[in-house]
Short mmCIF file of C-alpha atoms and ligand atoms in Angstrom, two decimals:
data_model
loop_
_atom_site.label_atom_id
_atom_site.label_comp_id
_atom_site.label_asym_id
_atom_site.label_seq_id
_atom_site.Cartn_x
_atom_site.Cartn_y
_atom_site.Cartn_z
CA MET V 1 -0.07 -0.32 0.18
CA ASN V 2 0.87 3.32 -0.57
CA GLU V 3 3.51 2.82 -3.05
CA GLN V 4 2.11 6.27 -4.90
CA ASN V 5 0.95 9.95 -3.51
CA ILE V 6 -3.05 10.17 -3.52
CA LEU V 7 -4.48 13.46 -4.77
CA ILE V 8 -8.16 13.94 -3.84
CA VAL V 9 -9.53 16.31 -6.01
CA ARG V 10 -12.91 18.46 -5.48
CA CYS V 11 -14.74 19.91 -8.54
CA GLY V 12 -16.37 22.87 -6.80
CA GLU V 13 -19.14 24.29 -9.05
CA VAL V 14 -19.06 22.13 -11.43
CA ALA V 15 -20.86 19.07 -8.85
CA LEU V 16 -23.49 21.41 -9.36
CA LYS V 17 -23.96 21.62 -12.75
CA GLY V 18 -27.46 18.87 -13.12
CA MET V 19 -27.73 17.28 -15.74
CA ASN V 20 -24.31 18.63 -17.56
CA LYS V 21 -22.18 17.21 -14.75
CA PRO V 22 -20.20 14.75 -16.34
CA TYR V 23 -19.30 17.10 -18.79
CA PHE V 24 -17.91 18.88 -16.97
CA GLU V 25 -16.49 16.45 -15.01
CA ARG V 26 -14.85 15.61 -18.03
CA MET V 27 -13.37 18.66 -19.03
CA LEU V 28 -12.39 18.69 -15.56
CA SER V 29 -9.67 15.76 -15.69
CA ASP V 30 -9.09 16.50 -19.34
CA ARG V 31 -7.43 19.74 -18.71
CA ILE V 32 -6.03 18.69 -15.14
CA ARG V 33 -4.15 15.73 -17.30
CA ARG V 34 -3.29 18.68 -19.79
CA ASN V 35 -1.95 20.86 -16.65
CA LEU V 36 0.00 17.43 -15.26
CA ARG V 37 1.59 16.20 -18.75
CA GLY V 38 4.99 16.99 -18.11
CA PHE V 39 4.95 14.10 -15.19
CA ASP V 40 5.65 10.70 -15.97
CA GLY V 41 3.75 8.43 -13.98
CA ILE V 42 0.81 10.35 -13.13
CA ASP V 43 -2.89 8.59 -13.03
CA ILE V 44 -5.56 10.42 -13.06
CA LYS V 45 -9.55 8.86 -12.61
CA ARG V 46 -13.25 9.84 -11.86
CA SER V 47 -15.28 8.12 -8.88
CA GLU V 48 -18.05 9.72 -7.44
CA GLY V 49 -17.49 13.14 -8.05
CA LEU V 50 -14.30 13.12 -7.31
CA ILE V 51 -11.17 13.11 -9.00
CA PHE V 52 -8.01 10.87 -7.64
CA ILE V 53 -4.63 11.98 -8.59
CA ARG V 54 -2.50 8.80 -8.11
CA ALA V 55 1.47 9.40 -8.62
CA ASP V 56 4.45 7.43 -8.58
CA LYS V 57 6.53 8.34 -4.94
CA SER V 58 9.31 9.80 -6.94
CA LEU V 59 7.25 12.97 -8.09
CA ASP V 60 7.69 16.08 -6.71
CA MET V 61 4.03 16.61 -5.04
CA GLU V 62 4.23 20.33 -4.46
CA SER V 63 4.72 21.19 -8.12
CA VAL V 64 2.13 18.04 -8.87
CA ILE V 65 -0.75 19.96 -6.53
CA LYS V 66 0.40 23.95 -7.64
CA GLU V 67 -0.52 22.48 -11.18
CA THR V 68 -3.37 20.89 -10.35
CA THR V 69 -4.60 23.84 -8.21
CA LYS V 70 -3.97 26.07 -11.38
CA VAL V 71 -6.48 24.43 -12.58
CA PHE V 72 -10.36 26.60 -13.46
CA GLY V 73 -12.75 24.16 -11.77
CA VAL V 74 -11.17 22.72 -8.94
CA ALA V 75 -12.37 23.85 -5.33
CA SER V 76 -9.79 22.07 -3.47
CA VAL V 77 -7.18 19.72 -3.17
CA SER V 78 -6.21 16.49 -0.67
CA ARG V 79 -2.85 14.56 -0.29
CA ALA V 80 -4.33 11.73 1.47
CA ILE V 81 -3.04 8.08 1.88
CA GLU V 82 -5.80 5.12 1.22
CA ALA V 83 -7.00 1.91 3.07
CA GLU V 84 -9.80 -0.08 2.38
CA PRO V 85 -12.89 0.45 3.63
CA ASP V 86 -12.22 -1.69 6.42
CA LEU V 87 -12.06 -0.47 10.77
CA ASP V 88 -8.71 -1.83 11.49
CA LYS V 89 -7.67 -1.12 7.95
CA ILE V 90 -8.41 2.29 8.60
CA GLY V 91 -7.49 2.34 12.40
CA GLU V 92 -3.83 1.15 10.77
CA ALA V 93 -3.51 3.48 7.99
CA ALA V 94 -4.43 6.24 10.51
CA VAL V 95 -2.05 5.56 13.30
CA GLY V 96 0.93 5.46 10.64
CA TYR V 97 -0.46 8.47 9.28
CA MET V 98 -0.71 10.59 12.66
CA MET V 99 3.80 8.71 13.84
CA GLY V 100 4.40 10.43 10.50
CA LEU V 101 3.57 13.64 11.70
CA ILE V 102 5.17 13.51 15.24
CA GLU V 103 7.68 13.04 13.39
CA SER V 104 7.63 15.73 11.37
CA ARG V 105 5.81 18.40 12.94
CA GLY V 106 5.82 17.12 16.50
CA ILE V 107 2.36 17.52 17.37
CA LYS V 108 -0.09 16.49 20.28
CA THR V 109 -2.96 16.77 19.82
CA PHE V 110 -5.86 15.74 17.06
CA LYS V 111 -9.66 14.86 16.18
CA VAL V 112 -10.72 12.59 14.22
CA GLU V 113 -13.61 13.77 11.91
CA ALA V 114 -15.77 11.07 9.81
CA LYS V 115 -17.83 10.97 6.24
CA ARG V 116 -19.12 7.40 5.03
CA ALA V 117 -19.68 8.50 1.32
CA ASP V 118 -20.93 4.99 1.23
CA LYS V 119 -24.41 4.66 3.00
CA SER V 120 -24.30 0.61 2.34
CA PHE V 121 -21.30 0.54 5.15
CA PRO V 122 -22.12 -0.28 8.44
CA VAL V 123 -20.89 2.05 10.89
CA LYS V 124 -22.45 5.82 10.83
CA SER V 125 -20.22 8.80 10.53
CA PRO V 126 -19.69 9.61 14.11
CA GLU V 127 -19.15 5.99 15.32
CA ILE V 128 -16.67 6.14 12.49
CA GLY V 129 -14.60 8.88 14.29
CA ARG V 130 -15.04 7.77 17.25
CA ILE V 131 -13.69 4.16 17.10
CA ILE V 132 -10.87 5.32 14.30
CA GLY V 133 -10.10 8.24 17.18
CA ALA V 134 -9.61 5.24 19.92
CA LYS V 135 -7.19 3.57 17.22
CA VAL V 136 -5.10 6.50 17.11
CA LEU V 137 -4.99 7.16 21.29
CA ILE V 138 -3.31 3.86 21.65
CA GLY V 139 -1.62 3.85 18.52
CA CYS V 140 -0.08 6.64 19.45
CA LYS V 141 0.60 7.45 22.58
CA VAL V 142 1.44 11.37 22.62
CA LEU V 143 -1.47 11.63 21.50
CA LYS V 144 -4.73 13.70 23.08
CA VAL V 145 -7.70 14.41 21.37
CA ASP V 146 -9.14 17.53 21.65
CA VAL V 147 -11.70 19.25 19.91
CA HIS V 148 -11.94 22.50 19.56
CA GLN V 149 -8.28 23.50 18.78
CA PRO V 150 -6.39 20.40 17.20
CA ASP V 151 -2.94 20.82 15.58
CA VAL V 152 -4.34 18.17 13.27
CA LEU V 153 -7.79 18.15 12.20
CA LEU V 154 -7.87 14.25 10.59
CA HIS V 155 -10.24 13.47 7.95
CA VAL V 156 -11.97 9.74 7.63
CA ASP V 157 -13.56 9.69 4.48
CA VAL V 158 -14.58 6.00 3.82
CA ARG V 159 -16.31 5.17 0.35
CA HIS V 160 -17.28 2.69 -1.97
CA ASP V 161 -14.30 0.51 -2.28
CA ARG V 162 -11.79 3.06 -0.14
CA ALA V 163 -11.30 4.70 2.43
CA TYR V 164 -9.64 7.88 2.45
CA ILE V 165 -7.02 10.04 5.03
CA TYR V 166 -6.13 13.41 5.07
CA GLU V 167 -5.39 16.42 6.91
CA ASN V 168 -6.07 19.74 5.11
CA LYS V 169 -7.24 20.61 1.58
CA ILE V 170 -5.47 23.52 -0.39
CA SER V 171 -7.71 25.93 -2.41
CA GLY V 172 -7.58 25.59 -5.79
CA PHE V 173 -9.56 28.88 -7.09
CA GLY V 174 -12.81 28.05 -7.97
CA GLY V 175 -14.54 28.83 -11.75
CA LEU V 176 -15.20 26.24 -14.15
CA PRO V 177 -12.75 23.86 -16.55
CA LEU V 178 -11.44 26.04 -19.53
CA GLY V 179 -13.31 25.36 -22.93
CA THR V 180 -17.11 24.74 -21.62
CA ASN V 181 -17.84 28.91 -21.94
CA GLY V 182 -16.47 29.62 -25.55
CA LYS V 183 -13.80 32.11 -26.80
CA GLY V 184 -12.87 35.60 -26.27
CA LEU V 185 -10.18 37.81 -27.24
CA VAL V 186 -8.37 39.67 -24.59
CA LEU V 187 -7.37 43.28 -25.53
CA LEU V 188 -3.87 42.87 -23.53
CA SER V 189 -1.66 45.96 -22.37
CA GLY V 190 1.69 45.29 -20.38
CA GLY V 191 -0.27 46.54 -17.98
CA ILE V 192 -1.60 45.84 -14.94
CA ASP V 193 -5.17 45.30 -15.27
CA SER V 194 -5.06 43.53 -18.99
CA PRO V 195 -4.25 40.26 -17.22
CA VAL V 196 -6.52 40.09 -14.24
CA ALA V 197 -9.23 40.91 -16.94
CA ALA V 198 -7.75 37.92 -18.97
CA TRP V 199 -7.62 35.64 -16.36
CA MET V 200 -11.03 36.08 -14.62
CA MET V 201 -12.81 35.40 -17.94
CA ALA V 202 -10.59 32.26 -18.40
CA LYS V 203 -12.03 31.25 -14.76
CA ARG V 204 -15.41 31.52 -15.84
CA GLY V 205 -14.03 28.54 -18.75
CA MET V 206 -13.13 30.94 -21.75
CA LEU V 207 -10.89 30.09 -24.04
CA ILE V 208 -8.75 32.78 -24.34
CA GLU V 209 -6.30 34.41 -27.31
CA ALA V 210 -4.88 37.78 -27.32
CA VAL V 211 -4.34 40.72 -29.20
CA HIS V 212 -1.44 43.70 -28.35
CA PHE V 213 -0.86 46.70 -29.51
CA HIS V 214 2.76 49.25 -29.95
CA SER V 215 3.65 52.11 -31.24
CA TYR V 216 7.00 51.09 -32.65
CA PRO V 217 9.16 52.77 -33.09
CA TYR V 218 7.53 55.15 -30.04
CA THR V 219 7.22 52.03 -27.76
CA SER V 220 10.31 49.63 -27.47
CA PRO V 221 10.79 45.95 -28.11
CA ARG V 222 11.52 44.75 -24.69
CA ALA V 223 8.23 46.46 -23.92
CA GLN V 224 6.84 44.26 -26.18
CA GLN V 225 8.77 41.30 -24.76
CA LYS V 226 7.27 42.37 -21.48
CA VAL V 227 3.66 41.50 -22.36
CA GLU V 228 4.78 38.31 -24.34
CA GLU V 229 5.67 37.19 -20.76
CA LEU V 230 2.90 38.19 -18.64
CA ALA V 231 1.71 35.79 -21.25
CA GLY V 232 3.52 33.40 -20.45
CA ILE V 233 2.36 33.31 -16.99
CA LEU V 234 -1.11 33.51 -17.90
CA ALA V 235 -0.66 30.50 -20.38
CA SER V 236 -0.35 28.44 -17.32
CA TYR V 237 -3.70 29.22 -16.53
CA CYS V 238 -4.90 29.31 -19.94
CA GLY V 239 -3.66 27.33 -22.03
CA ARG V 240 -1.28 28.09 -24.71
CA PHE V 241 -2.81 30.96 -26.85
CA ARG V 242 -2.31 33.03 -30.19
CA MET V 243 -1.63 36.50 -29.88
CA HIS V 244 -2.43 38.88 -32.87
CA VAL V 245 0.55 41.87 -32.54
CA ILE V 246 -0.11 45.02 -34.60
CA ASN V 247 1.84 48.13 -35.20
CA LEU V 248 -1.22 51.46 -34.15
CA LEU V 249 1.43 54.11 -35.35
CA PRO V 250 -0.23 54.70 -38.79
CA ILE V 251 -3.57 55.45 -37.77
CA GLN V 252 -2.01 57.31 -33.99
CA GLU V 253 -0.56 59.49 -36.84
CA GLN V 254 -3.70 60.35 -39.02
CA ILE V 255 -5.86 60.34 -36.02
CA VAL V 256 -3.24 63.13 -34.52
CA THR V 257 -2.75 65.26 -37.73
CA ASN V 258 -7.06 65.44 -38.23
CA CYS V 259 -8.80 64.97 -35.32
CA PRO V 260 -9.21 67.50 -32.14
CA GLU V 261 -6.27 66.67 -28.91
CA GLU V 262 -8.62 66.52 -26.71
CA GLU V 263 -10.21 63.29 -28.44
CA THR V 264 -6.67 61.34 -29.55
CA THR V 265 -7.00 58.89 -26.33
CA ILE V 266 -10.58 57.76 -26.89
CA LEU V 267 -10.16 58.03 -30.77
CA VAL V 268 -7.59 55.71 -30.35
CA ARG V 269 -9.24 53.26 -28.02
CA ARG V 270 -11.87 52.75 -30.43
CA PHE V 271 -9.93 51.97 -33.13
CA MET V 272 -8.57 49.39 -31.16
CA MET V 273 -11.60 48.03 -30.94
CA ARG V 274 -12.74 47.76 -34.35
CA ILE V 275 -8.96 45.90 -35.42
CA ALA V 276 -9.90 43.68 -32.23
CA GLU V 277 -13.29 42.93 -33.34
CA LYS V 278 -12.27 41.85 -37.23
CA ILE V 279 -9.31 39.20 -35.28
CA ALA V 280 -12.14 38.02 -32.76
CA GLU V 281 -14.57 37.13 -36.22
CA LYS V 282 -11.72 36.24 -38.41
CA ARG V 283 -11.14 33.69 -34.89
CA GLY V 284 -14.58 31.99 -33.20
CA CYS V 285 -13.47 34.77 -30.24
CA MET V 286 -17.81 35.64 -29.09
CA MET V 287 -16.72 38.69 -27.13
CA LEU V 288 -14.33 41.26 -26.23
CA ILE V 289 -12.29 41.63 -23.58
CA THR V 290 -10.52 44.65 -21.30
CA GLY V 291 -9.19 45.42 -18.73
CA GLU V 292 -10.99 49.13 -18.46
CA ASN V 293 -11.90 49.97 -14.95
CA LEU V 294 -15.06 52.57 -13.88
CA GLY V 295 -13.49 55.97 -13.52
CA GLN V 296 -9.92 54.73 -13.60
CA VAL V 297 -8.48 57.40 -15.96
CA ALA V 298 -9.83 60.03 -18.27
CA SER V 299 -11.29 57.07 -20.87
CA GLN V 300 -12.87 54.81 -18.72
CA THR V 301 -15.14 57.55 -17.57
CA ALA V 302 -19.35 56.02 -17.62
CA GLU V 303 -19.97 58.82 -21.07
CA ALA V 304 -16.23 57.53 -22.86
CA LEU V 305 -16.76 54.05 -21.64
CA VAL V 306 -20.45 54.01 -23.61
CA VAL V 307 -18.76 56.40 -26.50
CA THR V 308 -16.02 53.15 -27.01
CA ASP V 309 -18.78 50.56 -26.73
CA ALA V 310 -20.66 51.84 -29.56
CA ALA V 311 -17.54 51.19 -32.00
CA VAL V 312 -18.43 47.58 -31.83
CA THR V 313 -21.51 45.71 -32.61
CA LYS V 314 -19.74 42.04 -30.52
CA PRO V 315 -20.13 42.54 -26.18
CA VAL V 316 -17.01 43.99 -24.86
CA MET V 317 -16.76 42.23 -21.48
CA ARG V 318 -15.08 43.90 -18.44
CA PRO V 319 -14.71 42.21 -15.20
CA LEU V 320 -12.76 44.30 -13.33
CA ILE V 321 -15.36 47.05 -14.30
CA ALA V 322 -16.70 47.59 -10.76
CA MET V 323 -13.87 46.85 -8.84
CA ASP V 324 -10.62 49.39 -6.65
CA LYS V 325 -7.66 49.48 -8.05
CA VAL V 326 -6.11 47.65 -4.51
CA ASP V 327 -8.20 44.86 -5.30
CA ILE V 328 -6.86 44.14 -8.94
CA MET V 329 -3.36 44.32 -7.67
CA GLU V 330 -4.15 42.13 -4.96
CA LYS V 331 -5.34 39.49 -7.73
CA ALA V 332 -2.31 40.45 -10.12
CA LYS V 333 -0.10 39.58 -7.08
CA GLU V 334 -2.06 36.51 -5.69
CA ILE V 335 -1.89 34.58 -10.13
CA GLY V 336 1.18 36.22 -10.41
CA THR V 337 1.12 38.52 -13.17
CA TYR V 338 2.32 41.87 -10.68
CA GLU V 339 5.62 41.43 -10.78
CA LYS V 340 5.99 41.82 -14.78
CA SER V 341 3.34 44.05 -14.45
CA ILE V 342 4.91 46.67 -12.97
CA GLU V 343 8.09 46.61 -15.04
CA PRO V 344 8.88 49.98 -16.70
CA TYR V 345 7.90 50.30 -20.40
CA GLU V 346 5.83 52.70 -22.19
CA ASP V 347 2.69 52.08 -23.84
CA CYS V 348 0.85 52.39 -27.10
CA CYS V 349 -1.60 54.53 -24.89
CA THR V 350 0.93 56.87 -23.51
CA VAL V 351 2.26 58.00 -27.23
CA PHE V 352 0.49 61.58 -27.95
CA LEU V 353 -1.00 61.99 -25.15
CA PRO V 354 -3.33 64.40 -24.92
CA LYS V 355 -2.46 67.54 -22.29
CA HIS V 356 -6.65 67.68 -21.81
CA PRO V 357 -8.57 64.48 -22.59
CA ALA V 358 -12.32 64.76 -23.57
CA THR V 359 -13.66 62.76 -20.33
CA LYS V 360 -17.51 62.98 -21.21
CA PRO V 361 -16.81 63.03 -24.86
CA ARG V 362 -20.11 63.00 -27.09
CA LEU V 363 -20.61 60.40 -29.61
CA GLU V 364 -21.91 63.25 -32.81
CA ARG V 365 -18.68 64.92 -32.33
CA ILE V 366 -16.12 60.85 -31.96
CA LEU V 367 -18.03 60.14 -35.36
CA ALA V 368 -17.61 63.82 -36.94
CA SER V 369 -13.95 63.15 -36.65
CA GLU V 370 -13.65 60.19 -37.46
CA GLU V 371 -15.17 61.14 -40.93
CA ARG V 372 -12.23 62.77 -41.80
CA LEU V 373 -10.05 59.66 -41.22
CA GLU V 374 -10.11 56.53 -44.12
CA CYS V 375 -11.66 54.54 -41.11
CA GLU V 376 -12.38 50.89 -42.36
CA ALA V 377 -8.81 51.09 -44.90
CA LEU V 378 -6.84 51.59 -41.65
CA ILE V 379 -8.63 48.86 -39.79
CA ASP V 380 -8.15 46.48 -42.71
CA ALA V 381 -4.51 47.80 -43.27
CA ALA V 382 -3.43 47.21 -39.47
CA VAL V 383 -6.17 43.31 -39.53
CA ALA V 384 -3.84 42.27 -41.89
CA SER V 385 -0.16 43.70 -40.73
CA ALA V 386 -0.99 41.57 -37.88
CA GLU V 387 2.15 39.17 -36.52
CA ILE V 388 1.14 36.42 -34.94
CA ILE V 389 2.67 35.53 -32.09
CA ASP V 390 1.78 31.90 -30.12
CA ILE V 391 2.84 32.08 -27.07
CA ASP V 392 3.70 28.67 -24.36
CA ILE V 393 3.44 28.41 -21.00
CA LYS V 394 5.90 29.99 -18.61
P1 ATP Q 1 -3.51 48.19 -18.32
O1 ATP Q 1 -2.76 47.73 -16.67
O2 ATP Q 1 -4.53 46.29 -18.56
O3 ATP Q 1 -2.77 48.79 -18.92
P2 ATP Q 1 -4.62 51.04 -17.48
O4 ATP Q 1 -5.17 51.08 -16.63
O5 ATP Q 1 -3.27 50.89 -18.18
O6 ATP Q 1 -4.99 49.43 -17.89
P3 ATP Q 1 -6.25 52.25 -20.24
O7 ATP Q 1 -4.04 51.73 -20.63
O8 ATP Q 1 -7.09 53.05 -20.08
O9 ATP Q 1 -5.68 51.12 -18.57
O10 ATP Q 1 -5.79 50.80 -20.89
C1 ATP Q 1 -7.65 50.11 -21.24
C2 ATP Q 1 -7.13 48.16 -21.57
O11 ATP Q 1 -7.82 48.66 -23.18
C3 ATP Q 1 -6.59 48.06 -21.02
O12 ATP Q 1 -7.23 46.77 -19.78
C4 ATP Q 1 -6.42 47.29 -21.92
O13 ATP Q 1 -7.90 45.49 -22.41
C5 ATP Q 1 -6.61 47.86 -23.73
N1 ATP Q 1 -5.58 48.55 -24.00
C6 ATP Q 1 -4.69 49.35 -23.09
N2 ATP Q 1 -2.96 49.31 -23.74
C7 ATP Q 1 -3.21 48.35 -24.75
C8 ATP Q 1 -2.43 47.73 -25.97
N3 ATP Q 1 -1.26 48.35 -25.86
N4 ATP Q 1 -2.59 46.51 -26.68
C9 ATP Q 1 -3.99 46.39 -26.35
N5 ATP Q 1 -5.08 46.15 -25.91
C10 ATP Q 1 -4.69 47.62 -24.97
MG1 MG Q 2 -2.53 50.32 -19.75
#
């Protein structure tokens, strides 16, 4: 027994999906399999609403756990040992498990929490708890029971063909498995917000693709490299994805030459949206995703967002719209994009920044300004010029 390490994976919201449950569970175990494909000696099986990962003893379990908890749809993971579903066998395994914890952590107190998923098992949960607790007390003389603040809460989970023993649950991110909710195109800058926005949509099961705009030579190749590195971090959650990279400078120059200065930002943003929409159409993306956030900057006032939205017909998802910046920053730290995002490189939005941007743009005026530009031709040329980069997992 125990030639393998066992991980119990709980499926969270996937478990609520009624008739579609088998589909979601299958998608989830597929995603876990993909995330763990770098490890040899892994076996993944679904059983009774849980996913069981068996990993060879030689594998670094910290890494296996880390990769597993990155999979959207995973609510929590526990590292467990197993025993035959027989009270003596469970007791023996529990004693061995606790001996290990006495040795490694010097634990002194414990409490057993038993659960009987298999209702045909002849002993009820509280009684299982008492019996295993008594066996542990006999087997591990240094331990005492503490029902209020035990050093170890020992879970005993008796299932149909096996019983599992584990200590704690390591939280995953929850959400839904990738690929269960279509594909979206994220407008990805090098900033803090847009990677978080992409991550949040992917967490709800949406596959992503990205478009990034630069203003070379006003923005540097190093700035683009930073965005590729950010995208690589995202890919470790969202899977490999394609990024379309476009030089916006020809359009920016047209705007600066022909339109009122205070409208520059909003006009640029409308072009970004329309270019993104064309790419989304070509690539089967149902929605656009941005890191916009109500009131954060001049181009994100309610009025500006309405005028931006009017440029496209596809829905624009703004998952950060009502968050505070500090909370967005916290999220960026949690998912590991923050440190990369704060590296100081210029963004195309900061090139030709007007001194006094219009914070309450009016659509009629913006449309009138756009009349002075060859919008369709500029957009088509930008789309045709896209450089394609396939982002791999960092
Ligand atoms: P971020 O932190 O993501 O850069 P921000 O707070 O700097 O956002 P803006 O620069 O106004 O805000 O951009 C708003 C949104 O527009 C971004 O979240 C992103 O979705 C999109 N965007 C901005 N710049 C670019 C770019 N260079 N390429 C692609 N999308 C961009
Ligand atoms: Mg930005």
